[in-house]
Short mmCIF file of C-alpha atoms and ligand atoms in Angstrom, two decimals:
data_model
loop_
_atom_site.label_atom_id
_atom_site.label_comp_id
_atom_site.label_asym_id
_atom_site.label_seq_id
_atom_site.Cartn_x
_atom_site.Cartn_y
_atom_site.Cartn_z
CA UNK A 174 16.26 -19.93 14.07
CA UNK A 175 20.16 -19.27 14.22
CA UNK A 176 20.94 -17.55 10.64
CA UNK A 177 23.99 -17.42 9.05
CA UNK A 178 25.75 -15.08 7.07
CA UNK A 179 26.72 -17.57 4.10
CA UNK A 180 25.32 -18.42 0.67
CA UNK A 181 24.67 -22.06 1.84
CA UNK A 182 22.45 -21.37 4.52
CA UNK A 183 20.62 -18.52 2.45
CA UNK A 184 19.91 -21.42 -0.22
CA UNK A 185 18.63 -23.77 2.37
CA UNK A 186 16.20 -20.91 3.34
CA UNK A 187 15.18 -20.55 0.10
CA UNK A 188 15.22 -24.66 -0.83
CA UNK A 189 12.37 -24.72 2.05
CA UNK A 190 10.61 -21.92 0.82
CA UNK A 191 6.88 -22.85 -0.41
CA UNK A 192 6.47 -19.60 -2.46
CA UNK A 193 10.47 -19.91 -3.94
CA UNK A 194 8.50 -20.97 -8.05
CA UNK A 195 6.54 -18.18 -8.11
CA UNK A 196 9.88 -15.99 -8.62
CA UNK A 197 9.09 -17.12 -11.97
CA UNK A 198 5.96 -15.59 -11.91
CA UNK A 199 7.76 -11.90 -12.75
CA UNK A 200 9.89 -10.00 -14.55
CA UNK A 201 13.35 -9.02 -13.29
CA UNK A 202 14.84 -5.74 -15.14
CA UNK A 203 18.43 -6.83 -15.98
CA UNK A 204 21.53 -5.00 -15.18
CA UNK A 205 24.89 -6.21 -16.91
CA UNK A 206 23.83 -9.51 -17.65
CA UNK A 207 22.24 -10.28 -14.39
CA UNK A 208 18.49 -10.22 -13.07
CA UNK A 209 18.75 -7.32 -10.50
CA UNK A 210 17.87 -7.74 -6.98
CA UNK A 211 15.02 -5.91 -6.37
CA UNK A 212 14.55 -3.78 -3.09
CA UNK A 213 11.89 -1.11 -4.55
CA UNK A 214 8.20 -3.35 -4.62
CA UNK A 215 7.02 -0.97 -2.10
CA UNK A 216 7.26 1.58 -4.83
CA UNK A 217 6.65 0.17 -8.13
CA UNK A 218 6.17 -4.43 -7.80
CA UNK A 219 7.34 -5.93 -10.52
CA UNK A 220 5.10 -7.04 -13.73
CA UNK A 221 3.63 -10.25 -13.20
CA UNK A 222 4.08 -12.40 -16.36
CA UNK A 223 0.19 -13.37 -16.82
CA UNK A 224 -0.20 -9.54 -16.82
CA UNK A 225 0.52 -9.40 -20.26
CA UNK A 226 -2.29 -11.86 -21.19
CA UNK A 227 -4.76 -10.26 -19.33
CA UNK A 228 -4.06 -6.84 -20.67
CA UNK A 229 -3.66 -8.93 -24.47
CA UNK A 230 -7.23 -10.06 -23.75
CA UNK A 231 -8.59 -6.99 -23.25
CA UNK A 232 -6.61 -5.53 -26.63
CA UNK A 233 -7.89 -8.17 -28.51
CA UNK A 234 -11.94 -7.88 -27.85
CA UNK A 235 -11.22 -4.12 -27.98
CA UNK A 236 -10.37 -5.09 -31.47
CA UNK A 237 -12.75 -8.22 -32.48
CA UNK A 238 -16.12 -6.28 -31.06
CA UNK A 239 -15.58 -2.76 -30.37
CA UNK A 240 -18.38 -1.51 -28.53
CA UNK A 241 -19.97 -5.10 -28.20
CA UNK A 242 -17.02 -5.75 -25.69
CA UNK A 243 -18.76 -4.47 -22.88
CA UNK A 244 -21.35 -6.93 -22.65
CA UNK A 245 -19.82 -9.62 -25.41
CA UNK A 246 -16.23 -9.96 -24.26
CA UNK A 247 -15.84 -13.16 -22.83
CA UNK A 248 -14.55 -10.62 -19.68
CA UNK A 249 -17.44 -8.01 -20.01
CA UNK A 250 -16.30 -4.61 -19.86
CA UNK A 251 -19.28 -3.48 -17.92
CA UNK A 252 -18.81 -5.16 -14.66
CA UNK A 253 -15.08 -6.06 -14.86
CA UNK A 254 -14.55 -4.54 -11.95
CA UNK A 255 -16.91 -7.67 -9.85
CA UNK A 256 -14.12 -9.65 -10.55
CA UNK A 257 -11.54 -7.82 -8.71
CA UNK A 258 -13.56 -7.78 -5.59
CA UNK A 259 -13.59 -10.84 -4.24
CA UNK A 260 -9.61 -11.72 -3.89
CA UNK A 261 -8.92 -8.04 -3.22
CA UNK A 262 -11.38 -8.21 -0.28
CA UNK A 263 -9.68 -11.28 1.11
CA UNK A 264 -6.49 -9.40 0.85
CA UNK A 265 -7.64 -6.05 2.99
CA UNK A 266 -9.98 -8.29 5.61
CA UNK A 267 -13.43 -7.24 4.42
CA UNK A 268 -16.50 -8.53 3.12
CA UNK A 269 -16.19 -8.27 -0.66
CA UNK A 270 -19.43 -5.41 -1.05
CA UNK A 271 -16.98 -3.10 0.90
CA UNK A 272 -14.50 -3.07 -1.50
CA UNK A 273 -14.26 -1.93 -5.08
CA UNK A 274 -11.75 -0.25 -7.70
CA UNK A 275 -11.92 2.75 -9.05
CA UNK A 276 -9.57 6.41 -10.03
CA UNK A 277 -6.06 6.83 -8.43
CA UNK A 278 -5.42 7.01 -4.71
CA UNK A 279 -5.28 10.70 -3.86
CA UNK A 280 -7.92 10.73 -6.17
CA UNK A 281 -10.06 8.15 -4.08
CA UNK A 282 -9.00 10.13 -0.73
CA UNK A 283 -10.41 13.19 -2.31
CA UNK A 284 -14.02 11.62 -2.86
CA UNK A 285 -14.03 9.20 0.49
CA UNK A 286 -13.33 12.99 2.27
CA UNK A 287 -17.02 13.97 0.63
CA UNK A 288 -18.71 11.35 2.75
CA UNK A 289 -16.18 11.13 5.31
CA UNK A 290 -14.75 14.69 6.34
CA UNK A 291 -17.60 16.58 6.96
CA UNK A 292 -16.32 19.81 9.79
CA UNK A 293 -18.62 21.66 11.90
CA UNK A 294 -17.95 24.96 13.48
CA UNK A 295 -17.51 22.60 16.54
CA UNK A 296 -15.78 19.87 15.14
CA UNK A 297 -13.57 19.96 12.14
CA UNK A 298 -9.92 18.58 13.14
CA UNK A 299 -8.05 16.02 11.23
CA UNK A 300 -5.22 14.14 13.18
CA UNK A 301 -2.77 12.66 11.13
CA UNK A 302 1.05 11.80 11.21
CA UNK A 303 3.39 14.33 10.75
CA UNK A 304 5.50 14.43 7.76
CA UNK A 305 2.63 12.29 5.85
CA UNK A 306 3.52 11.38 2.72
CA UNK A 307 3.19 14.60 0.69
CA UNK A 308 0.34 13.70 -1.96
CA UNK A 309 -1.67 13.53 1.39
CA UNK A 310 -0.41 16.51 3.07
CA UNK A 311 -1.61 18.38 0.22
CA UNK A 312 -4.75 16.47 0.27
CA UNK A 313 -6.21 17.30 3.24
CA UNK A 314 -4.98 21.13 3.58
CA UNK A 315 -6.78 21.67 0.03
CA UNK A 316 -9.97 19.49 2.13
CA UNK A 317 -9.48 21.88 4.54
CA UNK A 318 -9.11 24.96 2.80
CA UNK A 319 -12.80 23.81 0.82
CA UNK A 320 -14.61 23.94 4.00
CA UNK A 321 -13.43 27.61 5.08
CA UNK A 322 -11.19 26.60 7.59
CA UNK A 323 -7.00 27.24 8.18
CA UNK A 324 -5.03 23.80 7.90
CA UNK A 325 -2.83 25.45 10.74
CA UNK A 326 -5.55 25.25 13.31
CA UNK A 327 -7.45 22.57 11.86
CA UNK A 328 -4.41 19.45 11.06
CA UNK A 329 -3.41 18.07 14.52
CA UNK A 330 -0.24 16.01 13.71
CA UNK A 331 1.17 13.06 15.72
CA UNK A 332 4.86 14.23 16.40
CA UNK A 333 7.40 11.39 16.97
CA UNK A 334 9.30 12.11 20.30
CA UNK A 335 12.48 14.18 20.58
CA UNK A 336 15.43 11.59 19.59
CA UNK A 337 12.60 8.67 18.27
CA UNK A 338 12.37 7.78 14.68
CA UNK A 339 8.67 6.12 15.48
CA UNK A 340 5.75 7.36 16.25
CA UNK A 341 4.10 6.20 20.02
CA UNK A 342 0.39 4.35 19.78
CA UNK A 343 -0.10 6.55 22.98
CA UNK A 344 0.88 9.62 21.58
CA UNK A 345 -1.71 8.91 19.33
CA UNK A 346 -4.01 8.51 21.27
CA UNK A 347 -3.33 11.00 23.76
CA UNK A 348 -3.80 13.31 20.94
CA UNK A 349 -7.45 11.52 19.95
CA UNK A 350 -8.58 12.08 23.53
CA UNK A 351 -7.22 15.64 23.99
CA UNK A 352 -8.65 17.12 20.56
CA UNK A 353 -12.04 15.10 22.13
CA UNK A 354 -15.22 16.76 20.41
CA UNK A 355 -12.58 18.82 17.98
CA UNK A 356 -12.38 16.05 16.39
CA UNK A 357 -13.81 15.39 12.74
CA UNK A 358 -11.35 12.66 11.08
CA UNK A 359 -8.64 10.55 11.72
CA UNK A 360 -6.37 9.76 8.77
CA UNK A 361 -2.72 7.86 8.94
CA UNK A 362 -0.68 6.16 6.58
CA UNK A 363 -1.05 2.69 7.87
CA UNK A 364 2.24 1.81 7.21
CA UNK A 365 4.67 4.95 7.30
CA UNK A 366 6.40 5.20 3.69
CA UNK A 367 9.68 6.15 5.39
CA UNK A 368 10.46 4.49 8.41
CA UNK A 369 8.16 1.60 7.42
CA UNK A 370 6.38 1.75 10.64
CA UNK A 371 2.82 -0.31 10.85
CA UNK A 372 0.29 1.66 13.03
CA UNK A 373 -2.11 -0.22 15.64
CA UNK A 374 -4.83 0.45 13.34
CA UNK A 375 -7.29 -1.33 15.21
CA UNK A 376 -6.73 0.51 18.60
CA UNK A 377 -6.25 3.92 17.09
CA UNK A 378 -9.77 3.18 14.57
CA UNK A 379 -11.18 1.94 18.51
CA UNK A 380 -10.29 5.48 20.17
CA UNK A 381 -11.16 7.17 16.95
CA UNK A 382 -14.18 6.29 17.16
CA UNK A 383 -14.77 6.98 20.67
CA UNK A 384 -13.80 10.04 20.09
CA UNK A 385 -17.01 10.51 17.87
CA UNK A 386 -14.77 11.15 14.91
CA UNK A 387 -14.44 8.94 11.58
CA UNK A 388 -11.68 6.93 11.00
CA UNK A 389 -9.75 5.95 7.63
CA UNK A 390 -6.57 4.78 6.51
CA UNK A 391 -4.19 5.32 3.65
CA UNK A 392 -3.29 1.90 2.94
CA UNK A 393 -0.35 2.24 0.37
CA UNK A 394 1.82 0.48 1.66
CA UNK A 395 -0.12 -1.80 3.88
CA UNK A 396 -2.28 -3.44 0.86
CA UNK A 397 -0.16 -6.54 0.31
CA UNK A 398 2.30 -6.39 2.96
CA UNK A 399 0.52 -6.85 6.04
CA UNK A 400 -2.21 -8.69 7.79
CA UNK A 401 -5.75 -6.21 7.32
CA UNK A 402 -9.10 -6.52 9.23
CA UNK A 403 -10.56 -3.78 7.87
CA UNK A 404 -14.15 -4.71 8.82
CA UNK A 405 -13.36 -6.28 12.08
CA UNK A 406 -11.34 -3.19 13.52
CA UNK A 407 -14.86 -1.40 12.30
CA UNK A 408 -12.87 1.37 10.04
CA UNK A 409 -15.04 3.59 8.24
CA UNK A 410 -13.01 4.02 5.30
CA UNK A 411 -9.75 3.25 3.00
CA UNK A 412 -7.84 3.31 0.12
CA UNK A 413 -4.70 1.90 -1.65
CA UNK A 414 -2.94 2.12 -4.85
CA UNK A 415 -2.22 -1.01 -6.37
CA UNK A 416 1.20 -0.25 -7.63
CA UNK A 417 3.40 -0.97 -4.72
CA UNK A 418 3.11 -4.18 -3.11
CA UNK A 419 0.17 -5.34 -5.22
CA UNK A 420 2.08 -5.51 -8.60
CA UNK A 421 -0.87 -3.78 -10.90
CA UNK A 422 1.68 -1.68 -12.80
CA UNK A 423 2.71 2.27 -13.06
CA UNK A 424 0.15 4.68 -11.44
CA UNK A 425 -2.41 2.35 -12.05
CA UNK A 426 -5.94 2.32 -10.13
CA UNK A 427 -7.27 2.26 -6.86
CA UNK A 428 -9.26 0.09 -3.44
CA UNK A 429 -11.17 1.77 -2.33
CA UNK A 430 -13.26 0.26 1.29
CA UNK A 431 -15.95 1.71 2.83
CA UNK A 432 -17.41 0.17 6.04
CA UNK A 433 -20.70 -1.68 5.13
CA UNK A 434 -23.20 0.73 7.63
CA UNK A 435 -22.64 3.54 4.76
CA UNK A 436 -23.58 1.06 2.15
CA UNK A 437 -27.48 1.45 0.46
CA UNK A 438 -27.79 5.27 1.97
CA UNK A 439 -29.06 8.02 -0.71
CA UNK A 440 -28.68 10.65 1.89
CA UNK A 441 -24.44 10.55 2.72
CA UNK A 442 -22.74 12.87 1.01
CA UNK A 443 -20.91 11.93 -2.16
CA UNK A 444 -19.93 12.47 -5.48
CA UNK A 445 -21.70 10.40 -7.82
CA UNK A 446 -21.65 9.26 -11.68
CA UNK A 447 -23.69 6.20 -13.14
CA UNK A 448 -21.55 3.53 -12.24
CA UNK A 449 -22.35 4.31 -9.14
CA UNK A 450 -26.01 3.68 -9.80
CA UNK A 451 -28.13 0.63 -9.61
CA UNK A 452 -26.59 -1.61 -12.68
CA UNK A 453 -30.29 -3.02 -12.81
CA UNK A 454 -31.24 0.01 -14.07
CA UNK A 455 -28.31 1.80 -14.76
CA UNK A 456 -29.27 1.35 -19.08
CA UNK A 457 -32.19 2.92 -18.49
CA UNK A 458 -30.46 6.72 -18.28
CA UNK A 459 -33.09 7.42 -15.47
CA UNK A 460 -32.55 11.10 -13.85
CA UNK A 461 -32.74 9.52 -10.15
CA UNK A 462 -29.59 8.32 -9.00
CA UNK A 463 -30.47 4.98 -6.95
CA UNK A 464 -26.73 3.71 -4.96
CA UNK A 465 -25.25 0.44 -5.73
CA UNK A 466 -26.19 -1.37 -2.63
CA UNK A 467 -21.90 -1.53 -1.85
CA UNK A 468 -19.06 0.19 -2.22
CA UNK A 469 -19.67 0.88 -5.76
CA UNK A 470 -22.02 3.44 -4.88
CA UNK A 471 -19.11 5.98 -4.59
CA UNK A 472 -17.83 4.61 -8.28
CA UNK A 473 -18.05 7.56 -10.33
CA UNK A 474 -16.95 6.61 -14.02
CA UNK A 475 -16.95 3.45 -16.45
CA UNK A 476 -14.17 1.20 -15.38
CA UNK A 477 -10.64 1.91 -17.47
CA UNK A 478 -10.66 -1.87 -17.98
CA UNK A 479 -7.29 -2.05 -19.69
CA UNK A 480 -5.43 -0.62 -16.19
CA UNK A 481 -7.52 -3.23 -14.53
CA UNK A 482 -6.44 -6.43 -16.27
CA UNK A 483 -2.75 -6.40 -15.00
CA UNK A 484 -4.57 -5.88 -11.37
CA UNK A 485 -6.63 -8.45 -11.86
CA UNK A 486 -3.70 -10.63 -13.38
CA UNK A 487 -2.07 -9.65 -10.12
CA UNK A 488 -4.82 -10.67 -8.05
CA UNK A 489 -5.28 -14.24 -9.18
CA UNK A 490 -1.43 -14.57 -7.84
CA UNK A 491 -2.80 -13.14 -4.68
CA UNK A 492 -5.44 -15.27 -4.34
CA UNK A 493 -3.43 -18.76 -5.11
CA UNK A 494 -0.97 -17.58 -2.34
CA UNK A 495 -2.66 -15.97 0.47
CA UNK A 496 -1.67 -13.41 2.36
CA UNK A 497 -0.85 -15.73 5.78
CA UNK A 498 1.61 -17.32 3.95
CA UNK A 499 3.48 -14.07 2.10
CA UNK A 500 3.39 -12.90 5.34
CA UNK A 501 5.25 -15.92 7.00
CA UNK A 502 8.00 -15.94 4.33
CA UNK A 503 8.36 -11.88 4.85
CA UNK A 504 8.64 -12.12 8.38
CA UNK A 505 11.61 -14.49 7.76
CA UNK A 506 12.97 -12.77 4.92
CA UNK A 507 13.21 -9.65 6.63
CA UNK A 508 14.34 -11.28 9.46
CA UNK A 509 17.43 -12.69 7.60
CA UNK A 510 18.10 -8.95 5.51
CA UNK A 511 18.56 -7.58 9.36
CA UNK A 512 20.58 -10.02 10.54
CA UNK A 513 22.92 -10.09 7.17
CA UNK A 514 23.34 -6.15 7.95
CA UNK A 515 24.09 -6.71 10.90
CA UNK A 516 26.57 -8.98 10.39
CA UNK A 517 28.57 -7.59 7.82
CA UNK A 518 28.43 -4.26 9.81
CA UNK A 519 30.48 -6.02 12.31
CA UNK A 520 32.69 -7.72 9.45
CA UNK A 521 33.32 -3.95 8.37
CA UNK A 522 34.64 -3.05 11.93
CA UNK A 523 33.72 0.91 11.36
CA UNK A 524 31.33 1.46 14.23
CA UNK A 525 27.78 0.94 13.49
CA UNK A 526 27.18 1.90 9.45
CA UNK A 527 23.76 0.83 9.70
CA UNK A 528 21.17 2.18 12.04
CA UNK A 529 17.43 0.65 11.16
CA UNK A 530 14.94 3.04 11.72
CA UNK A 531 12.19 1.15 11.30
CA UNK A 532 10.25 -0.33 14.87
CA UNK A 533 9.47 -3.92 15.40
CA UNK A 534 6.10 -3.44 14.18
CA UNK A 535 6.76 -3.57 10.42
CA UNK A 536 6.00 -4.95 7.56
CA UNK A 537 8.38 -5.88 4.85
CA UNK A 538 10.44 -2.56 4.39
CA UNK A 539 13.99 -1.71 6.38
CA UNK A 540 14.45 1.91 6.38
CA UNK A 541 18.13 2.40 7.56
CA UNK A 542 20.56 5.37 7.96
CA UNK A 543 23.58 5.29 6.35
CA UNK A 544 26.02 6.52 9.14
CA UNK A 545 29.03 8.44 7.24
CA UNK A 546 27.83 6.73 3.72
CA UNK A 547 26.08 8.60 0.60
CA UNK A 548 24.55 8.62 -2.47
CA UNK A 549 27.85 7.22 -4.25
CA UNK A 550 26.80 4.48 -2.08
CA UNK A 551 23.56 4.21 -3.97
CA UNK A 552 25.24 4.36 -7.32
CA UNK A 553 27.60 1.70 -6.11
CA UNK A 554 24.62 -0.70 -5.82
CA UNK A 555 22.61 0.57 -8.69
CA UNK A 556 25.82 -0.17 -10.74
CA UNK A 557 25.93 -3.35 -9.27
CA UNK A 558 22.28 -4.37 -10.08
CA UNK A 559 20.69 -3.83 -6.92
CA UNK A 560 17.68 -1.47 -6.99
CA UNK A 561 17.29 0.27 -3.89
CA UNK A 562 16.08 3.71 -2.73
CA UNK A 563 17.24 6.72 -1.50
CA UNK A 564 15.60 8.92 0.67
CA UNK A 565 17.55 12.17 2.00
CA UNK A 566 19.24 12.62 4.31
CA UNK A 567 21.16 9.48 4.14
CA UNK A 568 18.30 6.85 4.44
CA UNK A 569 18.34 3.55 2.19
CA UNK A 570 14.69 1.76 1.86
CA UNK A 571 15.01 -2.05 1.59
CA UNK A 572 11.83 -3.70 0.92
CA UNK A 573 12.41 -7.70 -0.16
CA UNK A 574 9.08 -7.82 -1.43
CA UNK A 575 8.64 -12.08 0.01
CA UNK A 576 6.61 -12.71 -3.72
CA UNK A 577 9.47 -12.96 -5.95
CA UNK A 578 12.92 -12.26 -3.44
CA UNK A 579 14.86 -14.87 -2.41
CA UNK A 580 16.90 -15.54 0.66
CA UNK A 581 19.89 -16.15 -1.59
CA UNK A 582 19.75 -12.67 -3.21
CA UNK A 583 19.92 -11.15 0.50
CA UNK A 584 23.27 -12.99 1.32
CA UNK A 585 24.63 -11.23 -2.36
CA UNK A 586 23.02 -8.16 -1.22
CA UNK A 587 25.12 -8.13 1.99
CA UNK A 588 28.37 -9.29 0.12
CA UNK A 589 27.50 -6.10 -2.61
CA UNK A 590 26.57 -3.63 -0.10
CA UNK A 591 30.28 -4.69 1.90
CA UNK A 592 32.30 -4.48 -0.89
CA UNK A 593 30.79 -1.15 -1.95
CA UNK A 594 31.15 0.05 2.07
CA UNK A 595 35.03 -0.34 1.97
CA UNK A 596 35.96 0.08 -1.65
CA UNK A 597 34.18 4.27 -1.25
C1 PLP C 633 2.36 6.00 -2.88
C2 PLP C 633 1.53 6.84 -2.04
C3 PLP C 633 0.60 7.73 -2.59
C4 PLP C 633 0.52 7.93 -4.08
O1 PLP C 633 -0.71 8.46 -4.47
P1 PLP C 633 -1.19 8.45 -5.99
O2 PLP C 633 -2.44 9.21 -5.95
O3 PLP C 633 -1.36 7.01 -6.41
O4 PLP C 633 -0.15 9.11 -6.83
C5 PLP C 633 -0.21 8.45 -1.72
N1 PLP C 633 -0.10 8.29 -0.38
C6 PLP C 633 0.78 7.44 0.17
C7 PLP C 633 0.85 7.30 1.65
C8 PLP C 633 1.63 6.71 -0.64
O5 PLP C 633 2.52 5.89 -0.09
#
């Protein structure tokens, strides 16, 4: 398609866009007057409307039947959680028994390591990417540290080459076949939180594997963003948060998969609470813990139901959609941001202002450097009501989330982000 840089052509993008109505679907903070143009869903999505109702729902048996809301509500308490399942496993590409929701992510890595990260004197090497996102970092060097060994010897990173801003499959797995019988656990961010970058994550779970190692993937922001065949590539384990892309709310709660082989076993190590147990005969306060024959074996507490009704809100907008068809309109969307910056970096005429970092295998999110621009840049666009954000050194994340952006808005981003270019 030949783009142009003009607020006609951006509204005949958007006039043929199927998804365009469910814009409506959220809420827009509002900056002087004006909806804002929202760049940040890969760090907080914005509130669905039905949300609210779900979450009202939930507030309202709370009220009506106290304790006779777990089994009474007309959305029983006690297995709330079933209901997230199914959409969320269509979402991640796996059968709906290998997913559940439970805890926070980091909280969720911690307790899929108990199964999952299990060293030997032998073998007891993690590979991940370096420069993970930090929560992780710290996640698996405390992992480490648990099981007696040094995080220096013990965390093989994946550098990016000298002068790249992406990391190399083959470096990857270069790295897989060299640490060879080292190796305990491969864990990446599936889709780098700076650069934006989407790993192979089938042919790096393949070599993985291979390797004689476990594989799993943080999938924060992957869940909602791209195409995931979680049980087809044969991973052994993920999680998510549901914040970003999925549009649950602040900090809210977990996926968790795990690969259906682990599923029914009493012998893999875990850490386990009763709603992990059998709900046939969970009532029953038997001593013997007996595992959900799923994923839910590794839930530890009672659902938090009122953190899962705006998920579950969030799902049903999932599920109407689809994920091949948010993924069309992104591919488009993001298509058009890139060619509007590059455009109006010509218009400027100051040699190359914008440098995207982030490869051809992405997902929605444009990490670029800012050449010779800075944070009253940022401001500049804040001011203006466009919520971006800012990454030091001098690195701008744009992530047109395609559920509720418009082409439109990325034509007045372009005119915004100019006008704030030559006027600092
Ligand atoms: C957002 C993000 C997290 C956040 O973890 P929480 O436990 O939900 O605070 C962790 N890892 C990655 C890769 C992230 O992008």
């Amino acid at each position: 398609m030949q783009f142009k840089n003009t607020r006609e052509f951006a509204r005949s993008l958007d006039a043929q866009d199927k998804l365009i109505s469910y814009k409506e679907e959220f809420i827009f903070p509002v900056i002087n007057g004006k909806k804002v143009i929202y760049f940040t869903g890969n760090s907080l999505g914005l509130q669905p409307k039905r949300a609210q109702k779900y979450v009202n729902e939930i507030m309202n048996d709370w009220a009506g039947l106290a304790v006779e809301g777990h089994f009474k509500a007309e959305k029983p308490w006690w297995d709330y959680h079933e209901r997230l399942t199914r959409p969320l496993a269509k979402v991640v590409g796996a059968l709906p028994e290998e997913v559940t929701v439970m805890n926070t992510l980091t909280v969720n890595l911690h307790f899929l390591m108990v199964s999952f990260y299990r060293p030997t004197k032998r073998r007891f090497k993690i590979i991940c990417e370096e420069k993970a996102f930090p929560s992780d970092q710290y996640m698996l060097a405390s992992q480490v540290r648990f099981h007696g060994f040094d995080p220096k010897e013990a965390i093989v990173e994946i550098k990016k080459r000298e002068g790249e801003n992406f990391w190399r499959t083959e470096d990857v797995l270069k790295t897989i076949e060299s640490t060879g019988d080292e190796l305990a656990l491969v864990l990446i961010g599936g889709v780098n939180y700076y650069n934006g970058q989407v790993f192979d994550m089938e042919t790096i779970t393949k070599a993985g594997k291979k390797a004689g190692a476990f594989v799993g993937w943080d999938l924060a922001h992957a869940a909602g963003n791209i195409t995931l065949q979680l049980h087809d590539w044969d991973v052994d384990f993920a999680a998510w948060c549901s914040y970003k892309y999925m549009n649950s709310g602040p900090g809210n709660v977990s996926g968790i998969f795990v690969n259906k082989k682990y599923h029914g076993k009493k012998d893999i190590p875990r850490f386990e609470g009763w709603w992990g147990t059998k709900k046939e005969t969970r009532f029953l306060m038997e001593p013997e813990f007996e595992p959900m024959p799923n994923a839910e074996a590794w839930q530890v507490s009672n659902a938090p139901v009122i953190s899962f009704a705006p998920y579950l809100a969030s799902l049903t907008l999932f599920d109407e959609v689809g994920m091949e068809a948010l993924i069309a309109k992104r591919d488009l969307l993001t298509s058009y941001l890139e060619f509007v910056l590059k455009t109006i970096d010509d218009e400027i005429g100051i040699n190359d202002v914008f440098e995207i970092i982030t490869p051809p295998e992405r997902g929605c999110q444009l990490s670029v450097f800012l050449h010779g621009q800075g944070k009253p840049l940022f401001d500049y666009l804040m001011e203006n009501g466009v919520i971006t954000d800012w990454r030091e050194p001098n690195v701008i994340r744009l992530a047109p989330a395609p559920f509720y952006t418009s082409f439109e808005e990325m034509y007045e981003f372009g005119q915004i982000l100019k006008k704030g270019i030559l006027e600092n």
